[in-house]
Amino acid sequence: MIQPVADPVTIEQAAALLRSGALCAFPTETVYGLGADATNSDAVVKLYETKGRPRFNPLICHCADLAMAEHYALFSPLARELAAAFWPGPLTLVLPLKRESGLSDLVTAGLDTVGVRVPAHPLARDLIAALGRPVAGPSANPSGRLSPTTADHVHQGFAGRVPVLDGGPCEQGLESTILAVEGDTVTQLRAGALPRQQVEAALGRDIPVAAAGSAIAAPGMLRSHYAPNALLRLDASAPQSGEAWLGFGPGPAHDGPVLNLSPVGNLREAARNLFSYLARLDASGVAKIAVAPIPQNGLGEAINDRLDRAAAPRAAPAPGPGARA
Ligand code: AMP
Ligand code: MG
């Protein structure tokens, strides 16, 4: 039987794991990350294998501060403006890679760009600073499954085989927003915890969204992702018999399993609860989860993106399609 690994208790213990080439999951304000030293290819291979993640899907490099990020990525004035406005925080910038900077090629999946972010969670920043190098950190879950927002989720996802630095529940609960910046142009690759409207307000211009399947958005923008075992039925007005209900705002009575993302209809609260409530309803063993409509404004863009991917037809073993009603 595989023995569960011991969790690090201090930042220094977690940094020592990363320094030795081992993996260590760590808290961020978005979701828990599965950390590896981004300059150590052996560690990054271990990361891809542990997650079961396709190697063409590049990893976000978590940096302690802008100075560390500038060592690996080329910042245009626009990129610097975005970093100044939103770092530390839930914004990843995809920027031209500085070659010969020491980053493992596996982190960027061989692309000539790199995704960099300075997380706001104090434990994440202290850990990266203690390591002194960027930490590659995809969400700490087996590829394609729900993202973890507690240390317990990570332990469950990897059956106790990955050590976790426990920082309590994640404040935001949704992955970072990803913007690609090329010179003076900016495109949103993934909706996330920083609403696009907030970035548009700061820059005073509209931000186009990369078309699904376009070359720039392609790596990792997999249609089926964030999937629970149960099928999802989206935009449902009410649950049917045999379904669980994931509500938003005042909801219908139901005699099956029910959780409400935000009874008062608050999108921040809904974002924070999304993955953990999906996991809880999934654990009840229901075959299908009906989900109330979520407005598309602000954080709703990212919440609906995650729900769409969670409902998308799965690769094998195919349990059948989920659908937006
Ligand atoms: P995850 O680690 O699951 O949060 O996913 C990270 C996302 O960032 C993936 O969907 C990647 O495709 C995207 N990403 C990371 N680096 C790059 C890059 N250099 N170019 C385009 N997308 C990137
Ligand atoms: Mg992920």
PDB file of C-alpha atoms in Angstrom, residues 11-168:
ATOM      1  CA  ILE A  11       7.767  27.454   4.438  1.00  0.00           C
ATOM      2  CA  GLU A  12      11.371  26.286   4.745  1.00  0.00           C
ATOM      3  CA  GLN A  13      10.309  22.616   4.713  1.00  0.00           C
ATOM      4  CA  ALA A  14       8.159  23.211   1.624  1.00  0.00           C
ATOM      5  CA  ALA A  15      10.996  25.106  -0.086  1.00  0.00           C
ATOM      6  CA  ALA A  16      13.395  22.252   0.763  1.00  0.00           C
ATOM      7  CA  LEU A  17      11.082  19.783  -0.977  1.00  0.00           C
ATOM      8  CA  LEU A  18      11.027  21.944  -4.119  1.00  0.00           C
ATOM      9  CA  ARG A  19      14.793  22.499  -3.938  1.00  0.00           C
ATOM     10  CA  SER A  20      15.350  18.734  -3.834  1.00  0.00           C
ATOM     11  CA  GLY A  21      13.345  18.295  -7.052  1.00  0.00           C
ATOM     12  CA  ALA A  22      10.228  16.984  -5.296  1.00  0.00           C
ATOM     13  CA  LEU A  23       6.715  18.324  -5.807  1.00  0.00           C
ATOM     14  CA  CYS A  24       4.813  20.248  -3.162  1.00  0.00           C
ATOM     15  CA  ALA A  25       1.269  21.588  -3.419  1.00  0.00           C
ATOM     16  CA  PHE A  26       0.804  25.120  -2.109  1.00  0.00           C
ATOM     17  CA  PRO A  27      -2.056  27.547  -1.519  1.00  0.00           C
ATOM     18  CA  THR A  28      -2.699  30.573  -3.711  1.00  0.00           C
ATOM     19  CA  GLU A  29      -5.569  33.045  -3.620  1.00  0.00           C
ATOM     20  CA  THR A  30      -7.064  31.314  -6.707  1.00  0.00           C
ATOM     21  CA  VAL A  31      -6.787  27.519  -6.191  1.00  0.00           C
ATOM     22  CA  TYR A  32      -4.104  25.169  -4.788  1.00  0.00           C
ATOM     23  CA  GLY A  33      -1.112  24.807  -7.121  1.00  0.00           C
ATOM     24  CA  LEU A  34       0.997  21.697  -7.701  1.00  0.00           C
ATOM     25  CA  GLY A  35       4.453  23.204  -7.332  1.00  0.00           C
ATOM     26  CA  ALA A  36       7.741  22.220  -8.936  1.00  0.00           C
ATOM     27  CA  ASP A  37      10.989  24.163  -9.353  1.00  0.00           C
ATOM     28  CA  ALA A  38      10.444  25.680 -12.821  1.00  0.00           C
ATOM     29  CA  THR A  39      14.168  25.553 -13.587  1.00  0.00           C
ATOM     30  CA  ASN A  40      14.469  21.809 -12.889  1.00  0.00           C
ATOM     31  CA  SER A  41      13.316  19.675 -15.843  1.00  0.00           C
ATOM     32  CA  ASP A  42      13.272  16.450 -13.806  1.00  0.00           C
ATOM     33  CA  ALA A  43      10.917  18.056 -11.314  1.00  0.00           C
ATOM     34  CA  VAL A  44       8.720  19.398 -14.130  1.00  0.00           C
ATOM     35  CA  VAL A  45       8.547  15.928 -15.742  1.00  0.00           C
ATOM     36  CA  LYS A  46       7.403  14.583 -12.371  1.00  0.00           C
ATOM     37  CA  LEU A  47       4.758  17.301 -12.287  1.00  0.00           C
ATOM     38  CA  TYR A  48       3.341  16.421 -15.726  1.00  0.00           C
ATOM     39  CA  GLU A  49       3.335  12.716 -14.832  1.00  0.00           C
ATOM     40  CA  THR A  50       1.695  13.190 -11.447  1.00  0.00           C
ATOM     41  CA  LYS A  51      -1.061  15.348 -12.925  1.00  0.00           C
ATOM     42  CA  GLY A  52      -1.450  13.204 -16.039  1.00  0.00           C
ATOM     43  CA  ARG A  53      -1.232  16.476 -17.961  1.00  0.00           C
ATOM     44  CA  PRO A  54      -0.526  16.530 -21.708  1.00  0.00           C
ATOM     45  CA  ARG A  55       2.969  17.901 -22.317  1.00  0.00           C
ATOM     46  CA  PHE A  56       1.710  20.360 -24.943  1.00  0.00           C
ATOM     47  CA  ASN A  57      -0.136  22.248 -22.185  1.00  0.00           C
ATOM     48  CA  PRO A  58       2.328  24.822 -20.774  1.00  0.00           C
ATOM     49  CA  LEU A  59       2.576  25.706 -17.090  1.00  0.00           C
ATOM     50  CA  ILE A  60       2.242  29.039 -15.339  1.00  0.00           C
ATOM     51  CA  CYS A  61       5.434  30.259 -13.635  1.00  0.00           C
ATOM     52  CA  HIS A  62       4.708  31.724 -10.233  1.00  0.00           C
ATOM     53  CA  CYS A  63       7.153  34.464  -9.294  1.00  0.00           C
ATOM     54  CA  ALA A  64       7.832  36.213  -5.984  1.00  0.00           C
ATOM     55  CA  ASP A  65       7.735  39.681  -7.573  1.00  0.00           C
ATOM     56  CA  LEU A  66       8.002  41.616 -10.831  1.00  0.00           C
ATOM     57  CA  ALA A  67      11.818  41.541 -10.715  1.00  0.00           C
ATOM     58  CA  MET A  68      11.814  37.730 -10.734  1.00  0.00           C
ATOM     59  CA  ALA A  69       9.272  37.651 -13.582  1.00  0.00           C
ATOM     60  CA  GLU A  70      11.383  40.092 -15.628  1.00  0.00           C
ATOM     61  CA  HIS A  71      14.273  37.677 -15.434  1.00  0.00           C
ATOM     62  CA  TYR A  72      12.310  35.156 -17.536  1.00  0.00           C
ATOM     63  CA  ALA A  73       9.858  37.241 -19.595  1.00  0.00           C
ATOM     64  CA  LEU A  74      10.129  40.346 -21.753  1.00  0.00           C
ATOM     65  CA  PHE A  75       7.796  43.107 -20.517  1.00  0.00           C
ATOM     66  CA  SER A  76       6.483  45.717 -22.939  1.00  0.00           C
ATOM     67  CA  PRO A  77       5.263  49.007 -21.405  1.00  0.00           C
ATOM     68  CA  LEU A  78       1.690  47.619 -21.587  1.00  0.00           C
ATOM     69  CA  ALA A  79       2.721  44.404 -19.780  1.00  0.00           C
ATOM     70  CA  ARG A  80       4.413  46.495 -17.115  1.00  0.00           C
ATOM     71  CA  GLU A  81       1.289  48.623 -16.730  1.00  0.00           C
ATOM     72  CA  LEU A  82      -0.813  45.478 -16.194  1.00  0.00           C
ATOM     73  CA  ALA A  83       1.659  44.062 -13.683  1.00  0.00           C
ATOM     74  CA  ALA A  84       1.722  47.357 -11.776  1.00  0.00           C
ATOM     75  CA  ALA A  85      -2.078  47.475 -11.651  1.00  0.00           C
ATOM     76  CA  PHE A  86      -2.878  43.856 -10.779  1.00  0.00           C
ATOM     77  CA  TRP A  87       0.140  42.126  -9.196  1.00  0.00           C
ATOM     78  CA  PRO A  88       0.236  40.515  -6.792  1.00  0.00           C
ATOM     79  CA  GLY A  89      -3.071  38.998  -7.851  1.00  0.00           C
ATOM     80  CA  PRO A  90      -5.015  36.565 -10.007  1.00  0.00           C
ATOM     81  CA  LEU A  91      -3.626  37.699 -13.385  1.00  0.00           C
ATOM     82  CA  THR A  92      -1.298  35.611 -15.579  1.00  0.00           C
ATOM     83  CA  LEU A  93       0.565  37.391 -18.364  1.00  0.00           C
ATOM     84  CA  VAL A  94       1.707  35.405 -21.401  1.00  0.00           C
ATOM     85  CA  LEU A  95       4.788  37.258 -22.646  1.00  0.00           C
ATOM     86  CA  PRO A  96       7.791  36.641 -24.914  1.00  0.00           C
ATOM     87  CA  LEU A  97      10.174  34.202 -23.228  1.00  0.00           C
ATOM     88  CA  LYS A  98      13.726  35.301 -22.495  1.00  0.00           C
ATOM     89  CA  ARG A  99      15.690  32.352 -23.788  1.00  0.00           C
ATOM     90  CA  GLU A 100      18.768  31.246 -21.848  1.00  0.00           C
ATOM     91  CA  SER A 101      17.102  32.469 -18.671  1.00  0.00           C
ATOM     92  CA  GLY A 102      17.279  29.022 -17.125  1.00  0.00           C
ATOM     93  CA  LEU A 103      13.624  28.030 -17.264  1.00  0.00           C
ATOM     94  CA  SER A 104      12.948  24.386 -18.155  1.00  0.00           C
ATOM     95  CA  ASP A 105      11.717  24.086 -21.780  1.00  0.00           C
ATOM     96  CA  LEU A 106       9.013  21.772 -20.521  1.00  0.00           C
ATOM     97  CA  VAL A 107       7.391  24.612 -18.592  1.00  0.00           C
ATOM     98  CA  THR A 108       6.645  26.508 -21.797  1.00  0.00           C
ATOM     99  CA  ALA A 109       5.953  23.320 -23.790  1.00  0.00           C
ATOM    100  CA  GLY A 110       8.572  24.562 -26.261  1.00  0.00           C
ATOM    101  CA  LEU A 111       6.695  27.811 -27.027  1.00  0.00           C
ATOM    102  CA  ASP A 112       8.518  31.133 -27.365  1.00  0.00           C
ATOM    103  CA  THR A 113       6.222  32.668 -24.755  1.00  0.00           C
ATOM    104  CA  VAL A 114       5.900  32.119 -21.014  1.00  0.00           C
ATOM    105  CA  GLY A 115       2.980  32.553 -18.627  1.00  0.00           C
ATOM    106  CA  VAL A 116       4.035  34.463 -15.480  1.00  0.00           C
ATOM    107  CA  ARG A 117       2.116  35.488 -12.392  1.00  0.00           C
ATOM    108  CA  VAL A 118       2.843  36.941  -8.948  1.00  0.00           C
ATOM    109  CA  PRO A 119       0.304  35.381  -6.573  1.00  0.00           C
ATOM    110  CA  ALA A 120      -1.167  37.406  -3.712  1.00  0.00           C
ATOM    111  CA  HIS A 121      -1.275  34.595  -1.134  1.00  0.00           C
ATOM    112  CA  PRO A 122       1.436  35.306   1.486  1.00  0.00           C
ATOM    113  CA  LEU A 123       2.395  31.610   1.827  1.00  0.00           C
ATOM    114  CA  ALA A 124       2.806  31.290  -1.955  1.00  0.00           C
ATOM    115  CA  ARG A 125       4.993  34.379  -2.173  1.00  0.00           C
ATOM    116  CA  ASP A 126       7.082  33.393   0.861  1.00  0.00           C
ATOM    117  CA  LEU A 127       7.573  29.912  -0.597  1.00  0.00           C
ATOM    118  CA  ILE A 128       8.749  31.234  -3.976  1.00  0.00           C
ATOM    119  CA  ALA A 129      11.001  33.790  -2.289  1.00  0.00           C
ATOM    120  CA  ALA A 130      12.487  31.052  -0.056  1.00  0.00           C
ATOM    121  CA  LEU A 131      13.197  28.893  -3.121  1.00  0.00           C
ATOM    122  CA  GLY A 132      14.608  31.925  -4.953  1.00  0.00           C
ATOM    123  CA  ARG A 133      13.327  30.601  -8.284  1.00  0.00           C
ATOM    124  CA  PRO A 134       9.951  30.534 -10.029  1.00  0.00           C
ATOM    125  CA  VAL A 135       7.544  27.729  -9.173  1.00  0.00           C
ATOM    126  CA  ALA A 136       5.665  25.989 -11.977  1.00  0.00           C
ATOM    127  CA  GLY A 137       2.178  25.563 -10.602  1.00  0.00           C
ATOM    128  CA  PRO A 138      -0.818  24.175 -12.431  1.00  0.00           C
ATOM    129  CA  SER A 139      -3.858  23.447 -10.306  1.00  0.00           C
ATOM    130  CA  ALA A 140      -3.150  20.601  -7.873  1.00  0.00           C
ATOM    131  CA  ASN A 141      -5.588  18.052  -9.275  1.00  0.00           C
ATOM    132  CA  PRO A 142      -5.376  15.141 -11.708  1.00  0.00           C
ATOM    133  CA  SER A 143      -5.659  16.623 -15.204  1.00  0.00           C
ATOM    134  CA  GLY A 144      -9.205  17.335 -16.300  1.00  0.00           C
ATOM    135  CA  ARG A 145     -10.758  17.104 -12.839  1.00  0.00           C
ATOM    136  CA  LEU A 146     -12.132  19.746 -10.477  1.00  0.00           C
ATOM    137  CA  SER A 147      -9.632  22.290  -9.177  1.00  0.00           C
ATOM    138  CA  PRO A 148      -8.817  22.062  -5.443  1.00  0.00           C
ATOM    139  CA  THR A 149      -9.667  24.910  -3.106  1.00  0.00           C
ATOM    140  CA  THR A 150      -8.618  23.172   0.139  1.00  0.00           C
ATOM    141  CA  ALA A 151      -5.643  21.014   1.194  1.00  0.00           C
ATOM    142  CA  ASP A 152      -8.095  18.154   1.699  1.00  0.00           C
ATOM    143  CA  HIS A 153      -9.157  18.303  -1.971  1.00  0.00           C
ATOM    144  CA  VAL A 154      -5.489  17.918  -2.960  1.00  0.00           C
ATOM    145  CA  HIS A 155      -5.011  14.942  -0.650  1.00  0.00           C
ATOM    146  CA  GLN A 156      -8.119  13.284  -2.053  1.00  0.00           C
ATOM    147  CA  GLY A 157      -7.206  13.977  -5.693  1.00  0.00           C
ATOM    148  CA  PHE A 158      -3.765  12.398  -5.431  1.00  0.00           C
ATOM    149  CA  ALA A 159      -4.632   9.797  -2.772  1.00  0.00           C
ATOM    150  CA  GLY A 160      -2.249  11.373  -0.258  1.00  0.00           C
ATOM    151  CA  ARG A 161       0.840  10.987  -2.502  1.00  0.00           C
ATOM    152  CA  VAL A 162       1.522  14.736  -2.822  1.00  0.00           C
ATOM    153  CA  PRO A 163       2.658  16.799   0.190  1.00  0.00           C
ATOM    154  CA  VAL A 164       0.585  19.936   0.763  1.00  0.00           C
ATOM    155  CA  LEU A 165       1.457  23.196   2.475  1.00  0.00           C
ATOM    156  CA  ASP A 166      -1.911  23.927   4.077  1.00  0.00           C
ATOM    157  CA  GLY A 167      -3.095  27.543   3.900  1.00  0.00           C
ATOM    158  CA  GLY A 168      -6.810  26.969   4.527  1.00  0.00           C
TER     159      GLY A 168
END
